[in-house]
Amino acid sequence: MSKKRIVIALGGNALGNTLPEQYLAIQETSRAIADLVEEGNEVIISHGNGPQVGMINNAMAAYSKTDPSHPSLTPLSVCVAMSQAYIGYDLQNALKEELLNRGIQKSVATVITQVRVEENDPAFLHPTKPIGHFMTKEEAAKAEKNGIQVTEDAGRGYRRVVASPQPAEIVEIETVKDLLKAGEIVIASGGGGIPVIRKGNHLKGVGAVIDKDFASCLLAKELDADFLIILTAVEKVALHFGTPKETWLGQISVQEAQQYAAEGHFAPGSMLPKVQAGISFASSAPGRTALVTLLQKARDGVNGKTGTRIVG
Ligand code: ADP
Ligand code: MG
């Protein structure tokens, strides 16, 4: 096998939902990643953070009840930064150990990564993603006074609602490239990256969650990767998913993927962003392949044995 540069985007099931779950899930995740490293590939890892960022947001809110000098809502950019650090900590540790067990001498480094978004991204006008704890009407009013957008969530109370803008630039991309040049395995752009807007020389954190599938796609393009692998809870992408007409897809062209997406085969917020990221990556330059598969099938997927591949 020739050496490939691979960006791996880890989904929720590769990380688990709680701290003990994460510790265990990441051991299996590390074995799947080490398989690709062992075959001689250059690997860059990114990951989601949905449950983790909600947990951190809620934990900080609970803490503020014991110490009211702390604001009850922590900036989401800070929550994302915290999630990158502790997921990166577990991942870099477990992957390093797995590599050492296989006699592979390689450093693993997590880069706290900011991702710039456009201040005028239309997503800011329509925040759609409710996150974190439920608030009373009074708490919600107080939060809104502090510039935090709040929405009524399906009759269950009020919740913070955040926008999901498109990633425009990976701020620490040169650092990632330098580490790759030095032969390191890099974990970057976790949780879609810490969302920031540029104000002159200042990068200002914003209350948003960037989709990790889109951020990983941008990372893969910027690094001129051969593969973008999106690891999730299904081995393949399906047409007519969850119905008697369900058909699993193997290799498809960008045009076919676009057509299936337009026909509504992929659920928004789950499979659609993965297919959209795959289309964007595979059509961005010749020789780029996007792969959606299960964590445990990553190596077989890269070697063409399973998974859904989108090719340009
Ligand atoms: P992740 O945490 O990996 O981002 P998501 O839950 O967001 O995972 O997205 C993966 C899920 O998308 C699958 O587990 C599956 O339930 C769902 N899904 C929706 N449409 C499809 C489809 N057409 N084919 C396969 N899976 C689909
Ligand atoms: Mg998802």
PDB file of C-alpha atoms in Angstrom, residues 24-241:
ATOM      1  CA  LEU A  24     -12.986   2.848  27.114  1.00  0.00           C
ATOM      2  CA  ALA A  25     -14.250   3.956  23.680  1.00  0.00           C
ATOM      3  CA  ILE A  26     -10.984   5.723  22.954  1.00  0.00           C
ATOM      4  CA  GLN A  27      -8.987   2.528  23.471  1.00  0.00           C
ATOM      5  CA  GLU A  28     -10.872   0.884  20.613  1.00  0.00           C
ATOM      6  CA  THR A  29     -10.628   4.081  18.573  1.00  0.00           C
ATOM      7  CA  SER A  30      -6.867   4.088  19.099  1.00  0.00           C
ATOM      8  CA  ARG A  31      -6.565   0.541  17.792  1.00  0.00           C
ATOM      9  CA  ALA A  32      -8.403   1.493  14.599  1.00  0.00           C
ATOM     10  CA  ILE A  33      -6.192   4.566  14.109  1.00  0.00           C
ATOM     11  CA  ALA A  34      -3.003   2.609  14.899  1.00  0.00           C
ATOM     12  CA  ASP A  35      -3.966   0.106  12.163  1.00  0.00           C
ATOM     13  CA  LEU A  36      -3.797   2.956   9.631  1.00  0.00           C
ATOM     14  CA  VAL A  37      -0.517   4.286  11.039  1.00  0.00           C
ATOM     15  CA  GLU A  38       0.971   0.789  10.973  1.00  0.00           C
ATOM     16  CA  GLU A  39       0.202   0.559   7.245  1.00  0.00           C
ATOM     17  CA  GLY A  40       2.419   3.608   6.717  1.00  0.00           C
ATOM     18  CA  ASN A  41      -0.250   6.287   6.379  1.00  0.00           C
ATOM     19  CA  GLU A  42       0.093   9.820   7.680  1.00  0.00           C
ATOM     20  CA  VAL A  43      -2.802  10.483  10.030  1.00  0.00           C
ATOM     21  CA  ILE A  44      -4.515  13.632  11.297  1.00  0.00           C
ATOM     22  CA  ILE A  45      -7.416  13.235  13.718  1.00  0.00           C
ATOM     23  CA  SER A  46     -10.383  15.474  14.349  1.00  0.00           C
ATOM     24  CA  HIS A  47     -13.458  14.741  16.416  1.00  0.00           C
ATOM     25  CA  GLY A  48     -16.945  15.836  17.419  1.00  0.00           C
ATOM     26  CA  ASN A  49     -17.922  17.075  20.899  1.00  0.00           C
ATOM     27  CA  GLY A  50     -21.729  17.345  21.086  1.00  0.00           C
ATOM     28  CA  PRO A  51     -22.332  15.597  24.429  1.00  0.00           C
ATOM     29  CA  GLN A  52     -19.057  16.839  25.913  1.00  0.00           C
ATOM     30  CA  VAL A  53     -19.642  20.510  25.159  1.00  0.00           C
ATOM     31  CA  GLY A  54     -23.151  20.289  26.632  1.00  0.00           C
ATOM     32  CA  MET A  55     -21.764  18.620  29.753  1.00  0.00           C
ATOM     33  CA  ILE A  56     -19.108  21.315  30.250  1.00  0.00           C
ATOM     34  CA  ASN A  57     -21.679  24.063  29.693  1.00  0.00           C
ATOM     35  CA  ASN A  58     -23.981  22.482  32.318  1.00  0.00           C
ATOM     36  CA  ALA A  59     -21.148  21.816  34.755  1.00  0.00           C
ATOM     37  CA  MET A  60     -20.110  25.468  34.644  1.00  0.00           C
ATOM     38  CA  ALA A  61     -23.748  26.525  35.118  1.00  0.00           C
ATOM     39  CA  ALA A  62     -24.077  24.239  38.169  1.00  0.00           C
ATOM     40  CA  TYR A  63     -20.825  25.622  39.569  1.00  0.00           C
ATOM     41  CA  SER A  64     -22.088  29.195  39.287  1.00  0.00           C
ATOM     42  CA  LYS A  65     -24.953  28.255  41.641  1.00  0.00           C
ATOM     43  CA  THR A  66     -22.407  27.493  44.381  1.00  0.00           C
ATOM     44  CA  ASP A  67     -20.362  30.599  43.578  1.00  0.00           C
ATOM     45  CA  PRO A  68     -22.584  33.356  42.176  1.00  0.00           C
ATOM     46  CA  SER A  69     -19.569  35.540  41.363  1.00  0.00           C
ATOM     47  CA  HIS A  70     -19.185  33.277  38.315  1.00  0.00           C
ATOM     48  CA  PRO A  71     -21.480  33.928  35.345  1.00  0.00           C
ATOM     49  CA  SER A  72     -24.091  31.197  34.912  1.00  0.00           C
ATOM     50  CA  LEU A  73     -23.274  30.714  31.238  1.00  0.00           C
ATOM     51  CA  THR A  74     -19.715  30.163  30.103  1.00  0.00           C
ATOM     52  CA  PRO A  75     -18.840  31.377  26.595  1.00  0.00           C
ATOM     53  CA  LEU A  76     -19.330  28.470  24.224  1.00  0.00           C
ATOM     54  CA  SER A  77     -15.913  29.104  22.683  1.00  0.00           C
ATOM     55  CA  VAL A  78     -14.411  28.380  26.120  1.00  0.00           C
ATOM     56  CA  CYS A  79     -16.532  25.204  26.476  1.00  0.00           C
ATOM     57  CA  VAL A  80     -15.283  23.982  23.074  1.00  0.00           C
ATOM     58  CA  ALA A  81     -11.685  24.725  24.119  1.00  0.00           C
ATOM     59  CA  MET A  82     -12.150  22.680  27.305  1.00  0.00           C
ATOM     60  CA  SER A  83     -13.638  19.795  25.313  1.00  0.00           C
ATOM     61  CA  GLN A  84     -10.709  19.809  22.855  1.00  0.00           C
ATOM     62  CA  ALA A  85      -8.262  19.627  25.735  1.00  0.00           C
ATOM     63  CA  TYR A  86      -9.754  16.727  27.625  1.00  0.00           C
ATOM     64  CA  ILE A  87     -10.740  14.674  24.585  1.00  0.00           C
ATOM     65  CA  GLY A  88      -7.276  15.342  23.131  1.00  0.00           C
ATOM     66  CA  TYR A  89      -5.686  14.309  26.418  1.00  0.00           C
ATOM     67  CA  ASP A  90      -7.442  10.931  26.427  1.00  0.00           C
ATOM     68  CA  LEU A  91      -6.860  10.382  22.697  1.00  0.00           C
ATOM     69  CA  GLN A  92      -3.175  11.293  22.589  1.00  0.00           C
ATOM     70  CA  ASN A  93      -2.486   9.151  25.631  1.00  0.00           C
ATOM     71  CA  ALA A  94      -4.356   6.072  24.404  1.00  0.00           C
ATOM     72  CA  LEU A  95      -3.008   6.322  20.853  1.00  0.00           C
ATOM     73  CA  LYS A  96       0.585   6.767  22.054  1.00  0.00           C
ATOM     74  CA  GLU A  97       0.221   3.689  24.272  1.00  0.00           C
ATOM     75  CA  GLU A  98      -1.269   1.621  21.418  1.00  0.00           C
ATOM     76  CA  LEU A  99       1.596   2.652  19.108  1.00  0.00           C
ATOM     77  CA  LEU A 100       4.233   1.809  21.734  1.00  0.00           C
ATOM     78  CA  ASN A 101       2.583  -1.600  22.204  1.00  0.00           C
ATOM     79  CA  ARG A 102       3.134  -2.159  18.475  1.00  0.00           C
ATOM     80  CA  GLY A 103       6.731  -0.923  18.595  1.00  0.00           C
ATOM     81  CA  ILE A 104       5.947   2.275  16.666  1.00  0.00           C
ATOM     82  CA  GLN A 105       7.871   5.350  17.826  1.00  0.00           C
ATOM     83  CA  LYS A 106       5.726   8.353  16.974  1.00  0.00           C
ATOM     84  CA  SER A 107       4.695  11.445  18.895  1.00  0.00           C
ATOM     85  CA  VAL A 108       1.049  12.409  19.180  1.00  0.00           C
ATOM     86  CA  ALA A 109       0.111  16.048  19.804  1.00  0.00           C
ATOM     87  CA  THR A 110      -3.184  17.858  20.296  1.00  0.00           C
ATOM     88  CA  VAL A 111      -3.426  21.358  18.864  1.00  0.00           C
ATOM     89  CA  ILE A 112      -5.991  23.624  20.514  1.00  0.00           C
ATOM     90  CA  THR A 113      -7.525  24.824  17.276  1.00  0.00           C
ATOM     91  CA  GLN A 114      -9.527  27.957  16.508  1.00  0.00           C
ATOM     92  CA  VAL A 115     -11.652  28.066  13.390  1.00  0.00           C
ATOM     93  CA  ARG A 116     -12.593  31.426  11.984  1.00  0.00           C
ATOM     94  CA  VAL A 117     -16.159  31.977  10.831  1.00  0.00           C
ATOM     95  CA  GLU A 118     -17.688  34.919   8.985  1.00  0.00           C
ATOM     96  CA  GLU A 119     -19.472  37.355  11.280  1.00  0.00           C
ATOM     97  CA  ASN A 120     -22.159  37.776   8.609  1.00  0.00           C
ATOM     98  CA  ASP A 121     -22.677  34.030   8.088  1.00  0.00           C
ATOM     99  CA  PRO A 122     -26.457  33.684   7.614  1.00  0.00           C
ATOM    100  CA  ALA A 123     -26.419  30.874  10.220  1.00  0.00           C
ATOM    101  CA  PHE A 124     -26.073  33.572  12.915  1.00  0.00           C
ATOM    102  CA  LEU A 125     -29.494  34.919  11.954  1.00  0.00           C
ATOM    103  CA  HIS A 126     -31.095  31.508  12.503  1.00  0.00           C
ATOM    104  CA  PRO A 127     -29.455  29.703  15.411  1.00  0.00           C
ATOM    105  CA  THR A 128     -30.858  26.191  15.328  1.00  0.00           C
ATOM    106  CA  LYS A 129     -28.892  24.079  17.773  1.00  0.00           C
ATOM    107  CA  PRO A 130     -30.210  23.921  21.387  1.00  0.00           C
ATOM    108  CA  ILE A 131     -27.456  22.967  23.829  1.00  0.00           C
ATOM    109  CA  GLY A 132     -26.937  22.553  27.556  1.00  0.00           C
ATOM    110  CA  HIS A 133     -29.273  22.696  30.539  1.00  0.00           C
ATOM    111  CA  PHE A 134     -32.896  23.809  30.691  1.00  0.00           C
ATOM    112  CA  MET A 135     -33.617  27.216  32.180  1.00  0.00           C
ATOM    113  CA  THR A 136     -36.679  28.808  33.791  1.00  0.00           C
ATOM    114  CA  LYS A 137     -38.276  31.794  32.105  1.00  0.00           C
ATOM    115  CA  GLU A 138     -36.471  34.102  34.581  1.00  0.00           C
ATOM    116  CA  GLU A 139     -33.082  32.488  33.986  1.00  0.00           C
ATOM    117  CA  ALA A 140     -33.669  32.688  30.242  1.00  0.00           C
ATOM    118  CA  ALA A 141     -34.465  36.418  30.469  1.00  0.00           C
ATOM    119  CA  LYS A 142     -31.270  36.988  32.465  1.00  0.00           C
ATOM    120  CA  ALA A 143     -29.210  35.046  29.920  1.00  0.00           C
ATOM    121  CA  GLU A 144     -30.683  37.077  27.070  1.00  0.00           C
ATOM    122  CA  LYS A 145     -29.679  40.274  28.881  1.00  0.00           C
ATOM    123  CA  ASN A 146     -26.114  38.908  28.789  1.00  0.00           C
ATOM    124  CA  GLY A 147     -26.310  38.576  25.013  1.00  0.00           C
ATOM    125  CA  ILE A 148     -26.977  34.835  24.938  1.00  0.00           C
ATOM    126  CA  GLN A 149     -29.703  33.607  22.635  1.00  0.00           C
ATOM    127  CA  VAL A 150     -32.319  31.398  24.207  1.00  0.00           C
ATOM    128  CA  THR A 151     -35.171  29.392  22.746  1.00  0.00           C
ATOM    129  CA  GLU A 152     -38.159  27.481  24.065  1.00  0.00           C
ATOM    130  CA  ASP A 153     -37.354  23.836  23.479  1.00  0.00           C
ATOM    131  CA  ALA A 154     -40.410  21.687  22.675  1.00  0.00           C
ATOM    132  CA  GLY A 155     -42.334  22.732  25.798  1.00  0.00           C
ATOM    133  CA  ARG A 156     -39.603  21.425  28.102  1.00  0.00           C
ATOM    134  CA  GLY A 157     -38.240  24.807  29.140  1.00  0.00           C
ATOM    135  CA  TYR A 158     -35.739  27.289  27.772  1.00  0.00           C
ATOM    136  CA  ARG A 159     -32.333  26.423  26.417  1.00  0.00           C
ATOM    137  CA  ARG A 160     -29.380  28.198  24.989  1.00  0.00           C
ATOM    138  CA  VAL A 161     -29.533  28.070  21.203  1.00  0.00           C
ATOM    139  CA  VAL A 162     -26.474  28.451  19.042  1.00  0.00           C
ATOM    140  CA  ALA A 163     -25.695  28.974  15.401  1.00  0.00           C
ATOM    141  CA  SER A 164     -23.772  26.518  13.253  1.00  0.00           C
ATOM    142  CA  PRO A 165     -21.800  28.682  10.806  1.00  0.00           C
ATOM    143  CA  GLN A 166     -19.520  27.389   8.060  1.00  0.00           C
ATOM    144  CA  PRO A 167     -15.799  27.143   8.834  1.00  0.00           C
ATOM    145  CA  ALA A 168     -13.823  29.749   6.842  1.00  0.00           C
ATOM    146  CA  GLU A 169     -10.241  29.287   8.057  1.00  0.00           C
ATOM    147  CA  ILE A 170      -8.290  27.008  10.389  1.00  0.00           C
ATOM    148  CA  VAL A 171      -6.259  29.484  12.379  1.00  0.00           C
ATOM    149  CA  GLU A 172      -3.522  27.088  13.563  1.00  0.00           C
ATOM    150  CA  ILE A 173      -3.125  25.330  10.191  1.00  0.00           C
ATOM    151  CA  GLU A 174       0.606  26.194   9.889  1.00  0.00           C
ATOM    152  CA  THR A 175       1.255  24.639  13.304  1.00  0.00           C
ATOM    153  CA  VAL A 176      -0.519  21.466  12.175  1.00  0.00           C
ATOM    154  CA  LYS A 177       1.597  21.376   8.986  1.00  0.00           C
ATOM    155  CA  ASP A 178       4.842  21.872  10.952  1.00  0.00           C
ATOM    156  CA  LEU A 179       3.969  19.001  13.288  1.00  0.00           C
ATOM    157  CA  LEU A 180       3.156  16.743  10.330  1.00  0.00           C
ATOM    158  CA  LYS A 181       6.476  17.666   8.718  1.00  0.00           C
ATOM    159  CA  ALA A 182       8.158  16.586  11.942  1.00  0.00           C
ATOM    160  CA  GLY A 183       6.454  13.192  11.611  1.00  0.00           C
ATOM    161  CA  GLU A 184       3.959  13.670  14.435  1.00  0.00           C
ATOM    162  CA  ILE A 185       0.385  12.475  14.576  1.00  0.00           C
ATOM    163  CA  VAL A 186      -1.825  15.510  15.086  1.00  0.00           C
ATOM    164  CA  ILE A 187      -5.212  15.878  16.746  1.00  0.00           C
ATOM    165  CA  ALA A 188      -6.744  19.153  15.539  1.00  0.00           C
ATOM    166  CA  SER A 189      -9.966  21.043  15.050  1.00  0.00           C
ATOM    167  CA  GLY A 190     -11.824  19.085  17.747  1.00  0.00           C
ATOM    168  CA  GLY A 191     -15.530  19.777  18.094  1.00  0.00           C
ATOM    169  CA  GLY A 192     -15.456  21.650  14.786  1.00  0.00           C
ATOM    170  CA  GLY A 193     -12.846  24.007  16.236  1.00  0.00           C
ATOM    171  CA  ILE A 194     -13.232  26.922  18.643  1.00  0.00           C
ATOM    172  CA  PRO A 195     -15.411  29.364  16.678  1.00  0.00           C
ATOM    173  CA  VAL A 196     -13.877  32.834  16.407  1.00  0.00           C
ATOM    174  CA  ILE A 197     -14.321  35.978  14.362  1.00  0.00           C
ATOM    175  CA  ARG A 198     -11.453  38.285  13.442  1.00  0.00           C
ATOM    176  CA  LYS A 199     -11.378  41.835  14.797  1.00  0.00           C
ATOM    177  CA  GLY A 200      -8.099  43.238  13.482  1.00  0.00           C
ATOM    178  CA  ASN A 201      -5.400  41.281  15.310  1.00  0.00           C
ATOM    179  CA  HIS A 202      -7.870  40.005  17.864  1.00  0.00           C
ATOM    180  CA  LEU A 203      -9.729  36.715  17.535  1.00  0.00           C
ATOM    181  CA  LYS A 204     -13.015  36.894  19.399  1.00  0.00           C
ATOM    182  CA  GLY A 205     -14.783  33.702  20.494  1.00  0.00           C
ATOM    183  CA  VAL A 206     -18.403  33.432  19.363  1.00  0.00           C
ATOM    184  CA  GLY A 207     -21.368  31.426  20.652  1.00  0.00           C
ATOM    185  CA  ALA A 208     -21.580  28.856  17.903  1.00  0.00           C
ATOM    186  CA  VAL A 209     -20.876  25.199  17.181  1.00  0.00           C
ATOM    187  CA  ILE A 210     -19.211  24.466  13.864  1.00  0.00           C
ATOM    188  CA  ASP A 211     -20.198  21.103  12.398  1.00  0.00           C
ATOM    189  CA  LYS A 212     -17.230  18.784  12.847  1.00  0.00           C
ATOM    190  CA  ASP A 213     -17.869  17.170   9.451  1.00  0.00           C
ATOM    191  CA  PHE A 214     -17.404  20.546   7.686  1.00  0.00           C
ATOM    192  CA  ALA A 215     -14.405  21.570   9.812  1.00  0.00           C
ATOM    193  CA  SER A 216     -12.729  18.199   9.120  1.00  0.00           C
ATOM    194  CA  CYS A 217     -13.394  18.695   5.407  1.00  0.00           C
ATOM    195  CA  LEU A 218     -11.664  22.092   5.465  1.00  0.00           C
ATOM    196  CA  LEU A 219      -8.759  20.600   7.437  1.00  0.00           C
ATOM    197  CA  ALA A 220      -8.393  17.793   4.866  1.00  0.00           C
ATOM    198  CA  LYS A 221      -8.404  20.287   1.966  1.00  0.00           C
ATOM    199  CA  GLU A 222      -5.884  22.593   3.638  1.00  0.00           C
ATOM    200  CA  LEU A 223      -3.561  19.659   4.306  1.00  0.00           C
ATOM    201  CA  ASP A 224      -3.975  18.348   0.755  1.00  0.00           C
ATOM    202  CA  ALA A 225      -5.054  14.979   2.160  1.00  0.00           C
ATOM    203  CA  ASP A 226      -5.782  11.951  -0.035  1.00  0.00           C
ATOM    204  CA  PHE A 227      -8.604  10.736   2.204  1.00  0.00           C
ATOM    205  CA  LEU A 228     -11.239  12.259   4.428  1.00  0.00           C
ATOM    206  CA  ILE A 229     -12.622   9.451   6.569  1.00  0.00           C
ATOM    207  CA  ILE A 230     -15.739  10.180   8.566  1.00  0.00           C
ATOM    208  CA  LEU A 231     -16.161   7.465  11.174  1.00  0.00           C
ATOM    209  CA  THR A 232     -19.670   7.081  12.510  1.00  0.00           C
ATOM    210  CA  ALA A 233     -22.248   4.566  13.742  1.00  0.00           C
ATOM    211  CA  VAL A 234     -23.018   2.941  10.364  1.00  0.00           C
ATOM    212  CA  GLU A 235     -20.753   0.919   8.040  1.00  0.00           C
ATOM    213  CA  LYS A 236     -22.259   2.497   4.937  1.00  0.00           C
ATOM    214  CA  VAL A 237     -24.557   5.275   3.843  1.00  0.00           C
ATOM    215  CA  ALA A 238     -27.988   4.154   2.690  1.00  0.00           C
ATOM    216  CA  LEU A 239     -30.661   5.216   0.266  1.00  0.00           C
ATOM    217  CA  HIS A 240     -34.143   4.929   1.804  1.00  0.00           C
ATOM    218  CA  PHE A 241     -32.450   4.608   5.212  1.00  0.00           C
TER     219      PHE A 241
END
